[in-house]
Tab-separated table of C-alpha atoms and ligand atoms in Angstrom:
chain	number	residue	atom	x	y	z
A	822	MET	CA	0.000	0.000	0.000
A	823	THR	CA	2.724	2.478	0.898
A	824	SER	CA	5.738	2.644	-1.336
A	825	ASP	CA	9.054	4.286	-0.761
A	826	ALA	CA	11.082	1.578	-2.397
A	827	ALA	CA	14.705	2.603	-2.877
A	828	SER	CA	14.488	1.806	-6.607
A	829	SER	CA	11.482	4.026	-7.458
A	830	PRO	CA	11.558	7.844	-7.373
A	831	PRO	CA	9.985	9.453	-4.283
A	832	LEU	CA	6.215	9.875	-4.523
A	833	LEU	CA	6.687	13.590	-3.875
A	834	PRO	CA	10.215	14.959	-4.365
A	835	PRO	CA	11.541	17.450	-1.782
A	836	ALA	CA	10.778	21.024	-2.938
A	837	ALA	CA	8.371	19.597	-5.525
A	838	ARG	CA	6.556	21.921	-7.964
A	839	VAL	CA	2.883	21.226	-7.375
A	840	PHE	CA	-0.059	22.564	-9.390
A	841	VAL	CA	-2.920	23.205	-6.970
A	842	ALA	CA	-6.091	23.387	-9.054
A	843	GLY	CA	-8.660	25.452	-7.134
A	844	HIS	CA	-6.109	27.299	-4.958
A	845	ARG	CA	-8.593	30.044	-4.027
A	846	GLY	CA	-11.125	27.624	-2.538
A	847	LEU	CA	-11.465	26.247	0.993
A	848	VAL	CA	-9.422	23.120	0.293
A	849	GLY	CA	-7.045	24.419	-2.371
A	850	SER	CA	-5.991	27.415	-0.261
A	851	ALA	CA	-5.250	25.188	2.750
A	852	VAL	CA	-3.296	22.699	0.615
A	853	ALA	CA	-1.331	25.520	-1.024
A	854	ARG	CA	-0.438	26.978	2.413
A	855	ARG	CA	0.688	23.567	3.685
A	856	LEU	CA	2.755	22.797	0.578
A	857	ALA	CA	4.468	26.198	0.763
A	858	ALA	CA	5.141	25.748	4.495
A	859	GLU	CA	6.825	22.432	3.712
A	860	GLY	CA	9.130	23.905	1.079
A	861	CYS	CA	7.228	23.023	-2.082
A	862	GLN	CA	6.741	25.400	-4.978
A	863	VAL	CA	3.050	26.005	-5.565
A	864	LEU	CA	1.858	26.605	-9.087
A	865	THR	CA	-1.555	28.268	-9.487
A	866	ARG	CA	-3.951	29.671	-12.080
A	867	THR	CA	-7.162	31.544	-11.360
A	868	ARG	CA	-10.352	30.477	-13.114
A	869	ASP	CA	-10.130	33.615	-15.288
A	870	GLU	CA	-6.645	32.655	-16.375
A	871	LEU	CA	-7.514	29.007	-17.001
A	872	ASP	CA	-11.016	27.550	-17.028
A	873	LEU	CA	-10.289	23.941	-16.163
A	874	ARG	CA	-13.368	22.745	-18.069
A	875	ASP	CA	-11.422	23.638	-21.217
A	876	ALA	CA	-9.504	20.413	-21.896
A	877	GLU	CA	-7.320	21.784	-24.655
A	878	ARG	CA	-6.095	24.836	-22.732
A	879	THR	CA	-5.623	22.785	-19.570
A	880	ALA	CA	-3.528	20.208	-21.430
A	881	ARG	CA	-1.446	22.981	-23.017
A	882	PHE	CA	-0.837	24.583	-19.619
A	883	LEU	CA	0.190	21.276	-18.025
A	884	ARG	CA	2.507	20.410	-20.937
A	885	ALA	CA	4.163	23.840	-20.685
A	886	GLU	CA	4.608	23.716	-16.896
A	887	ARG	CA	5.124	19.962	-16.294
A	888	PRO	CA	4.732	20.112	-12.498
A	889	ASP	CA	5.970	17.225	-10.333
A	890	ALA	CA	2.454	16.716	-9.008
A	891	VAL	CA	-1.122	17.956	-9.317
A	892	VAL	CA	-3.660	18.382	-6.519
A	893	LEU	CA	-7.150	18.500	-8.013
A	894	ALA	CA	-9.131	20.684	-5.578
A	895	ALA	CA	-11.063	22.598	-8.243
A	896	ALA	CA	-14.693	21.619	-8.463
A	897	ARG	CA	-18.261	22.876	-8.484
A	898	VAL	CA	-18.998	22.611	-4.744
A	899	GLY	CA	-21.927	23.537	-2.553
A	900	GLY	CA	-24.297	22.576	0.215
A	901	ILE	CA	-27.442	20.519	0.092
A	902	MET	CA	-29.676	23.177	-1.547
A	903	ALA	CA	-27.111	24.194	-4.180
A	904	ASN	CA	-26.675	20.532	-5.102
A	905	SER	CA	-30.392	19.875	-5.417
A	906	THR	CA	-31.156	23.162	-7.239
A	907	TYR	CA	-28.321	23.021	-9.801
A	908	PRO	CA	-27.775	19.339	-10.641
A	909	VAL	CA	-26.555	20.062	-14.182
A	910	PRO	CA	-23.379	22.063	-13.348
A	911	PHE	CA	-22.717	19.825	-10.337
A	912	LEU	CA	-22.587	16.889	-12.741
A	913	GLU	CA	-21.155	18.464	-15.879
A	914	ASP	CA	-18.620	20.991	-14.507
A	915	ASN	CA	-17.113	18.318	-12.297
A	916	LEU	CA	-16.922	15.730	-15.066
A	917	ARG	CA	-15.337	18.304	-17.388
A	918	ILE	CA	-12.791	19.549	-14.837
A	919	GLN	CA	-11.772	15.991	-13.958
A	920	LEU	CA	-11.476	14.936	-17.611
A	921	SER	CA	-9.343	17.998	-18.435
A	922	VAL	CA	-7.045	17.854	-15.449
A	923	ILE	CA	-6.496	14.107	-15.067
A	924	ALA	CA	-6.162	13.354	-18.788
A	925	GLY	CA	-4.096	16.540	-19.218
A	926	ALA	CA	-1.725	15.537	-16.429
A	927	HIS	CA	-1.176	12.138	-18.044
A	928	ALA	CA	-0.604	13.698	-21.477
A	929	ALA	CA	1.986	16.033	-19.925
A	930	ASP	CA	3.697	13.046	-18.293
A	931	VAL	CA	2.909	14.241	-14.770
A	932	ASP	CA	3.267	11.054	-12.736
A	933	ARG	CA	1.702	12.115	-9.423
A	934	LEU	CA	-1.841	13.398	-8.863
A	935	LEU	CA	-4.198	13.624	-5.905
A	936	PHE	CA	-7.906	13.756	-6.721
A	937	LEU	CA	-10.323	15.117	-4.090
A	938	GLY	CA	-13.658	13.335	-3.948
A	939	SER	CA	-16.195	13.524	-1.128
A	940	SER	CA	-17.898	11.330	1.448
A	941	CYS	CA	-21.162	11.738	-0.506
A	942	ILE	CA	-19.921	9.100	-2.992
A	943	TYR	CA	-20.999	6.403	-0.541
A	944	PRO	CA	-24.483	4.843	-0.476
A	945	LYS	CA	-27.099	6.773	1.514
A	946	HIS	CA	-27.532	3.880	3.938
A	947	ALA	CA	-23.941	2.602	4.071
A	948	PRO	CA	-22.988	0.879	7.366
A	949	GLN	CA	-21.378	3.378	9.789
A	950	PRO	CA	-18.590	4.275	10.107
A	951	ILE	CA	-18.280	4.110	6.311
A	952	ARG	CA	-15.390	2.032	4.988
A	953	GLU	CA	-13.838	2.659	1.584
A	954	GLU	CA	-15.155	-0.751	0.515
A	955	SER	CA	-18.752	0.577	0.683
A	956	LEU	CA	-18.293	2.375	-2.634
A	957	LEU	CA	-20.878	1.253	-5.229
A	958	THR	CA	-22.716	-1.068	-2.855
A	959	GLY	CA	-26.076	0.767	-2.787
A	960	PRO	CA	-28.215	3.719	-3.934
A	961	LEU	CA	-26.898	7.268	-3.431
A	962	GLU	CA	-28.488	10.184	-1.542
A	963	PRO	CA	-30.799	11.873	-4.118
A	964	THR	CA	-29.951	15.490	-3.101
A	965	ASN	CA	-26.380	15.095	-4.357
A	966	GLU	CA	-26.484	12.168	-6.751
A	967	PRO	CA	-25.217	14.098	-9.842
A	968	TYR	CA	-22.252	15.461	-7.878
A	969	ALA	CA	-21.554	12.062	-6.332
A	970	LEU	CA	-21.678	10.318	-9.712
A	971	ALA	CA	-19.186	12.827	-11.147
A	972	LYS	CA	-16.874	12.166	-8.196
A	973	ILE	CA	-17.243	8.386	-8.615
A	974	ALA	CA	-16.282	8.824	-12.288
A	975	GLY	CA	-13.198	10.738	-11.078
A	976	ILE	CA	-12.175	7.863	-8.807
A	977	CYS	CA	-12.622	5.462	-11.717
A	978	GLN	CA	-10.550	7.729	-13.971
A	979	VAL	CA	-7.714	7.765	-11.423
A	980	GLN	CA	-7.854	3.974	-11.095
A	981	SER	CA	-7.923	3.547	-14.870
A	982	TYR	CA	-4.786	5.656	-15.402
A	983	ARG	CA	-3.080	3.564	-12.742
A	984	ARG	CA	-4.116	0.270	-14.358
A	985	GLN	CA	-3.522	1.156	-17.992
A	986	PHE	CA	-0.501	3.473	-17.718
A	987	GLY	CA	0.989	2.774	-14.292
A	988	ARG	CA	0.402	6.372	-13.173
A	989	ARG	CA	0.849	7.029	-9.459
A	990	TYR	CA	-2.512	8.797	-9.168
A	991	ILE	CA	-4.534	8.577	-5.948
A	992	SER	CA	-7.896	9.697	-4.538
A	993	ALA	CA	-8.902	11.070	-1.125
A	994	MET	CA	-12.518	11.186	0.137
A	995	PRO	CA	-12.884	13.970	2.708
A	996	THR	CA	-15.756	14.287	5.119
A	997	ASN	CA	-17.619	17.644	5.493
A	998	LEU	CA	-14.997	20.387	5.729
A	999	TYR	CA	-14.872	23.928	7.094
A	1000	GLY	CA	-12.322	26.656	7.759
A	1001	PRO	CA	-11.011	29.983	6.456
A	1002	GLY	CA	-11.874	30.664	2.825
A	1003	ASP	CA	-15.173	28.783	3.010
A	1004	ASN	CA	-18.305	29.912	1.158
A	1005	PHE	CA	-20.631	31.804	3.548
A	1006	ASP	CA	-23.472	32.436	1.102
A	1007	PRO	CA	-26.615	31.456	3.067
A	1008	GLU	CA	-28.298	29.736	0.111
A	1009	THR	CA	-25.417	27.825	-1.501
A	1010	SER	CA	-23.004	27.121	1.358
A	1011	HIS	CA	-22.543	24.065	3.546
A	1012	VAL	CA	-24.156	23.967	6.965
A	1013	LEU	CA	-21.312	25.176	9.183
A	1014	PRO	CA	-20.569	28.505	7.466
A	1015	ALA	CA	-24.322	28.992	6.883
A	1016	LEU	CA	-24.949	28.686	10.627
A	1017	ILE	CA	-22.136	31.087	11.513
A	1018	ARG	CA	-23.668	33.685	9.250
A	1019	ARG	CA	-27.302	33.079	10.237
A	1020	PHE	CA	-26.539	33.301	13.986
A	1021	HIS	CA	-24.267	36.319	13.590
A	1022	GLU	CA	-26.837	38.255	11.559
A	1023	ALA	CA	-29.625	37.323	14.028
A	1024	LYS	CA	-27.466	38.473	16.957
A	1025	GLU	CA	-26.681	41.785	15.249
A	1026	ALA	CA	-30.356	42.364	14.359
A	1027	GLY	CA	-31.598	41.295	17.823
A	1028	ARG	CA	-33.841	38.591	16.308
A	1029	GLU	CA	-35.346	36.068	18.733
A	1030	GLU	CA	-35.420	33.057	16.410
A	1031	VAL	CA	-33.280	31.531	13.685
A	1032	VAL	CA	-34.904	28.867	11.523
A	1033	LEU	CA	-32.546	26.206	10.187
A	1034	TRP	CA	-33.106	23.603	7.478
A	1035	GLY	CA	-34.438	20.101	7.980
A	1036	SER	CA	-35.068	18.318	11.274
A	1037	GLY	CA	-31.693	18.822	12.976
A	1038	THR	CA	-31.339	15.044	13.425
A	1039	PRO	CA	-28.918	14.173	10.570
A	1040	ARG	CA	-25.410	13.480	11.813
A	1041	ARG	CA	-22.274	14.875	10.166
A	1042	GLU	CA	-18.529	14.725	10.756
A	1043	PHE	CA	-16.548	17.973	10.409
A	1044	LEU	CA	-12.847	18.348	9.662
A	1045	HIS	CA	-10.890	21.608	9.566
A	1046	SER	CA	-9.327	22.387	6.180
A	1047	ASP	CA	-5.833	22.665	7.732
A	1048	ASP	CA	-6.167	19.088	9.013
A	1049	LEU	CA	-7.325	17.994	5.582
A	1050	ALA	CA	-4.281	19.708	4.050
A	1051	ARG	CA	-1.945	17.766	6.379
A	1052	ALA	CA	-3.683	14.564	5.320
A	1053	CYS	CA	-3.217	15.482	1.650
A	1054	LEU	CA	0.515	16.015	2.158
A	1055	LEU	CA	0.788	12.701	3.981
A	1056	LEU	CA	-1.017	10.887	1.168
A	1057	LEU	CA	1.073	12.580	-1.527
A	1058	ARG	CA	4.239	11.472	0.238
A	1059	ALA	CA	3.279	8.019	1.441
A	1060	TYR	CA	0.278	6.499	-0.332
A	1061	ASP	CA	0.241	4.787	-3.694
A	1062	ASP	CA	-2.756	2.518	-4.162
A	1063	GLU	CA	-5.938	2.564	-6.202
A	1064	THR	CA	-8.283	2.428	-3.185
A	1065	PRO	CA	-9.522	5.928	-2.291
A	1066	VAL	CA	-8.658	7.000	1.256
A	1067	ASN	CA	-11.257	8.416	3.651
A	1068	VAL	CA	-10.220	11.644	5.388
A	1069	GLY	CA	-12.096	12.592	8.544
A	1070	CYS	CA	-11.760	12.996	12.285
A	1071	GLY	CA	-13.695	9.867	13.298
A	1072	GLN	CA	-16.409	11.699	15.291
A	1073	ASP	CA	-19.801	13.032	14.290
A	1074	LEU	CA	-22.638	15.000	15.880
A	1075	ALA	CA	-26.265	15.863	15.105
A	1076	ILE	CA	-26.915	19.098	13.196
A	1077	ALA	CA	-28.906	20.308	16.237
A	1078	GLU	CA	-25.781	19.769	18.381
A	1079	LEU	CA	-23.664	21.611	15.814
A	1080	ALA	CA	-26.189	24.471	15.874
A	1081	ALA	CA	-25.822	24.759	19.663
A	1082	LEU	CA	-22.003	24.893	19.335
A	1083	VAL	CA	-22.100	27.539	16.608
A	1084	ALA	CA	-24.701	29.653	18.445
A	1085	ASP	CA	-22.477	29.572	21.521
A	1086	ALA	CA	-19.331	30.521	19.567
A	1087	VAL	CA	-21.133	33.414	17.880
A	1088	GLY	CA	-22.914	34.588	21.030
A	1089	TYR	CA	-26.468	34.111	19.719
A	1090	ARG	CA	-28.881	33.476	22.616
A	1091	GLY	CA	-32.274	33.268	20.815
A	1092	ARG	CA	-34.413	30.263	19.840
A	1093	ILE	CA	-33.501	27.761	17.141
A	1094	GLY	CA	-36.350	26.540	14.909
A	1095	TRP	CA	-36.389	23.886	12.178
A	1096	ASP	CA	-37.937	24.082	8.709
A	1097	THR	CA	-38.752	20.453	8.012
A	1098	GLY	CA	-39.847	21.395	4.491
A	1099	LYS	CA	-36.114	21.637	3.678
A	1100	PRO	CA	-34.188	18.406	2.983
A	1101	ASP	CA	-32.233	16.516	5.644
A	1102	GLY	CA	-30.038	14.675	3.147
A	1103	THR	CA	-28.123	11.594	4.257
A	1104	PRO	CA	-29.137	10.550	7.805
A	1105	ARG	CA	-25.546	9.883	8.853
A	1106	LYS	CA	-22.110	10.252	7.211
A	1107	LEU	CA	-19.309	9.157	9.517
A	1108	LEU	CA	-16.160	7.905	7.807
A	1109	ASP	CA	-14.031	4.973	8.911
A	1110	VAL	CA	-10.593	6.592	8.918
A	1111	SER	CA	-8.502	3.599	9.953
A	1112	ARG	CA	-6.701	3.435	6.593
A	1113	LEU	CA	-5.494	7.040	7.020
A	1114	GLU	CA	-4.685	6.550	10.711
A	1115	LYS	CA	-2.415	3.614	9.792
A	1116	LEU	CA	-0.388	6.068	7.710
A	1117	GLY	CA	0.082	8.192	10.855
A	1118	PHE	CA	-2.651	10.818	10.573
A	1119	ALA	CA	-4.392	12.369	13.565
A	1120	PRO	CA	-6.509	15.554	13.352
A	1121	ARG	CA	-5.361	18.495	15.478
A	1122	MET	CA	-8.153	21.065	15.446
A	1123	PRO	CA	-10.946	20.541	18.017
A	1124	LEU	CA	-14.342	21.431	16.519
A	1125	GLU	CA	-15.190	24.153	19.082
A	1126	THR	CA	-11.853	25.911	18.499
A	1127	GLY	CA	-12.183	25.536	14.742
A	1128	ILE	CA	-15.658	27.091	14.764
A	1129	ARG	CA	-14.456	30.061	16.838
A	1130	GLU	CA	-11.416	30.624	14.593
A	1131	THR	CA	-13.523	30.352	11.447
A	1132	TYR	CA	-16.044	32.836	12.866
A	1133	ARG	CA	-13.211	35.276	13.627
A	1134	TRP	CA	-11.789	34.763	10.121
A	1135	TRP	CA	-15.176	35.466	8.521
A	1136	LEU	CA	-15.762	38.594	10.638
A	1137	HIS	CA	-12.493	40.054	9.354
A	1138	SER	CA	-12.722	38.745	5.800
A	1139	GLY	CA	-15.517	41.010	4.598
A	1140	SER	CA	-16.971	38.081	2.616
B	1952	LIG	N1	-16.175	21.811	1.273
B	1952	LIG	C1	-16.421	20.591	1.699
B	1952	LIG	O1	-17.110	20.394	2.727
B	1952	LIG	C2	-15.882	19.410	0.964
B	1952	LIG	C3	-15.137	19.526	-0.198
B	1952	LIG	N2	-14.661	18.397	-0.818
B	1952	LIG	C4	-13.913	18.456	-2.078
B	1952	LIG	O2	-12.800	19.310	-1.996
B	1952	LIG	C5	-12.585	19.956	-3.252
B	1952	LIG	C6	-12.515	21.452	-3.044
B	1952	LIG	O3	-13.704	21.901	-2.428
B	1952	LIG	P1	-13.799	23.339	-1.739
B	1952	LIG	O4	-12.453	23.897	-1.551
B	1952	LIG	O5	-14.723	23.198	-0.597
B	1952	LIG	O6	-14.566	24.164	-2.866
B	1952	LIG	P2	-14.522	25.740	-3.137
B	1952	LIG	O7	-15.803	26.061	-3.835
B	1952	LIG	O8	-14.169	26.473	-1.908
B	1952	LIG	O9	-13.330	25.898	-4.161
B	1952	LIG	C7	-13.379	25.361	-5.435
B	1952	LIG	C8	-12.292	25.958	-6.278
B	1952	LIG	O10	-12.408	25.421	-7.605
B	1952	LIG	C9	-12.263	26.487	-8.524
B	1952	LIG	N3	-13.003	26.194	-9.742
B	1952	LIG	C10	-14.299	25.816	-9.857
B	1952	LIG	N4	-14.620	25.668	-11.157
B	1952	LIG	C11	-13.507	25.978	-11.869
B	1952	LIG	C12	-13.201	26.021	-13.247
B	1952	LIG	N5	-14.124	25.724	-14.168
B	1952	LIG	N6	-11.957	26.371	-13.627
B	1952	LIG	C13	-11.023	26.691	-12.700
B	1952	LIG	N7	-11.239	26.659	-11.389
B	1952	LIG	C14	-12.471	26.312	-10.972
B	1952	LIG	C15	-12.856	27.701	-7.817
B	1952	LIG	O11	-12.365	28.851	-8.429
B	1952	LIG	P3	-12.939	30.322	-8.086
B	1952	LIG	O12	-12.224	30.689	-6.824
B	1952	LIG	O13	-12.565	31.130	-9.243
B	1952	LIG	O14	-14.425	30.146	-7.925
B	1952	LIG	C16	-12.352	27.472	-6.410
B	1952	LIG	O15	-11.049	27.981	-6.261
B	1952	LIG	C17	-13.727	19.523	-4.158
B	1952	LIG	O16	-13.312	18.493	-4.991
B	1952	LIG	C18	-14.766	19.020	-3.206
B	1952	LIG	O17	-15.528	18.010	-3.776
B	1952	LIG	C19	-14.904	17.152	-0.307
B	1952	LIG	C20	-15.633	16.988	0.829
B	1952	LIG	C21	-16.202	18.091	1.543
B	1953	LIG	C1	-19.904	17.911	1.849
B	1953	LIG	C2	-21.241	17.466	1.332
B	1953	LIG	O1	-22.183	18.542	1.412
B	1953	LIG	C3	-23.486	18.273	0.928
B	1953	LIG	O2	-24.172	17.392	1.754
B	1953	LIG	P1	-24.622	17.669	3.226
B	1953	LIG	O3	-23.666	17.059	4.162
B	1953	LIG	O4	-26.042	17.223	3.377
B	1953	LIG	O5	-24.467	19.245	3.259
B	1953	LIG	P2	-24.867	20.540	4.032
B	1953	LIG	O6	-23.680	21.001	4.771
B	1953	LIG	O7	-25.457	21.492	3.065
B	1953	LIG	O8	-26.066	20.135	5.047
B	1953	LIG	C4	-25.863	19.320	6.168
B	1953	LIG	C5	-27.120	19.239	6.991
B	1953	LIG	O9	-27.338	20.507	7.623
B	1953	LIG	C6	-28.698	20.904	7.454
B	1953	LIG	N1	-28.809	22.378	7.529
B	1953	LIG	C7	-29.489	23.058	8.494
B	1953	LIG	N2	-29.461	24.366	8.265
B	1953	LIG	C8	-28.713	24.529	7.132
B	1953	LIG	C9	-28.327	25.698	6.418
B	1953	LIG	O10	-28.644	26.835	6.749
B	1953	LIG	N3	-27.543	25.472	5.312
B	1953	LIG	C10	-27.149	24.217	4.914
B	1953	LIG	N4	-26.364	24.080	3.828
B	1953	LIG	N5	-27.539	23.102	5.589
B	1953	LIG	C11	-28.297	23.272	6.687
B	1953	LIG	C12	-29.072	20.308	6.116
B	1953	LIG	O11	-30.475	20.224	5.957
B	1953	LIG	C13	-28.397	18.931	6.212
B	1953	LIG	O12	-29.199	18.053	6.957
B	1953	LIG	C14	-23.566	17.555	-0.363
B	1953	LIG	O13	-24.548	18.194	-1.138
B	1953	LIG	C15	-22.300	17.215	-0.983
B	1953	LIG	O14	-21.930	18.277	-1.805
B	1953	LIG	C16	-21.164	16.968	-0.063
B	1953	LIG	O15	-20.200	16.346	-0.450
């Protein structure tokens, strides 16, 4: 599973040049910070400079730059409502980006690539905690099926380049993430930044109730983006197998419990209501992270601290 055989080149050379696709996003920005802190050279392009859905331009860019490795953290991403409202771009943008970047990396003879998937690739009712082996064993959660199918195609693409061409491409499946640089738009974001914003605005306006989506009973696992970035570095350096690797913290909580934590961090003291007309999504999504733990990973950021730091970041970000 791991490979640092003396005969083969290192999976990630010291001071490697790494193209981080999606470097302005939650994940890409954390990965770029981590790579730079560890002495790597980070190569970036904004979406205006290079739309990664454009296969020809992406291939040309990768051939010209020939990085040592690619981290594919560019994607069409969003919370439960964005996924269910815009299924077409969640399917098509992600398929296009993956086709451009993964095929383009191979054509440019880039031998190392990390593809970021998501825990939503697993069946809606997968046994908990979810092992990597649960992939393709049951029906998906309908609210994010197009996105999940695109991500499953990405995993298959990575595995196919390994099998047919011997490429050292790998996939990581992160749990729900949060941190600085997240999307705080109340309609399209994930739950944690949405709650920070909703509670903050209610506190500022002196409102007595905030109504959240769904029943509050679904359970989710949250990992800080800096912890994810450390996991990505570990995988780039030490993992070389076709099985995707789950990335999480190994603990989950109900959305109602998360709401209480966020309200406390923000200082909102009013009531919390639930709009059960809004979707709950998957009832539970807790990853089995034993594969990653065997490589030496342990998360560092406690959820309460991470929420407080992310709230502070957002207050000062002006976003
Ligand atoms: N956030 C989460 O909770 C989770 C995320 N993941 C995975 O992590 C990865 C990154 O997600 P995250 O950082 O949260 O997402 P963000 O939305 O924060 O960032 C996505 C990045 O992709 C870029 N991008 C999107 N479309 C294009 C395009 N056509 N051409 C070039 N760049 C593009 C965006 O550019 P721009 O800045 O210009 O918009 C942005 O920098 C995704 O693969 C996602 O599936 C997995 C599990 C959970
Ligand atoms: C990472 C993952 O993210 C998405 O899946 P999700 O985990 O269901 O995402 P979410 O963060 O949007 O919601 C989590 C829970 O929280 C509840 N909830 C309450 N109040 C708000 C609220 O105000 N906003 C949001 N977004 N959710 C809320 C919401 O009803 C749900 O029960 C996937 O589409 C997929 O893209 C994916 O991979």
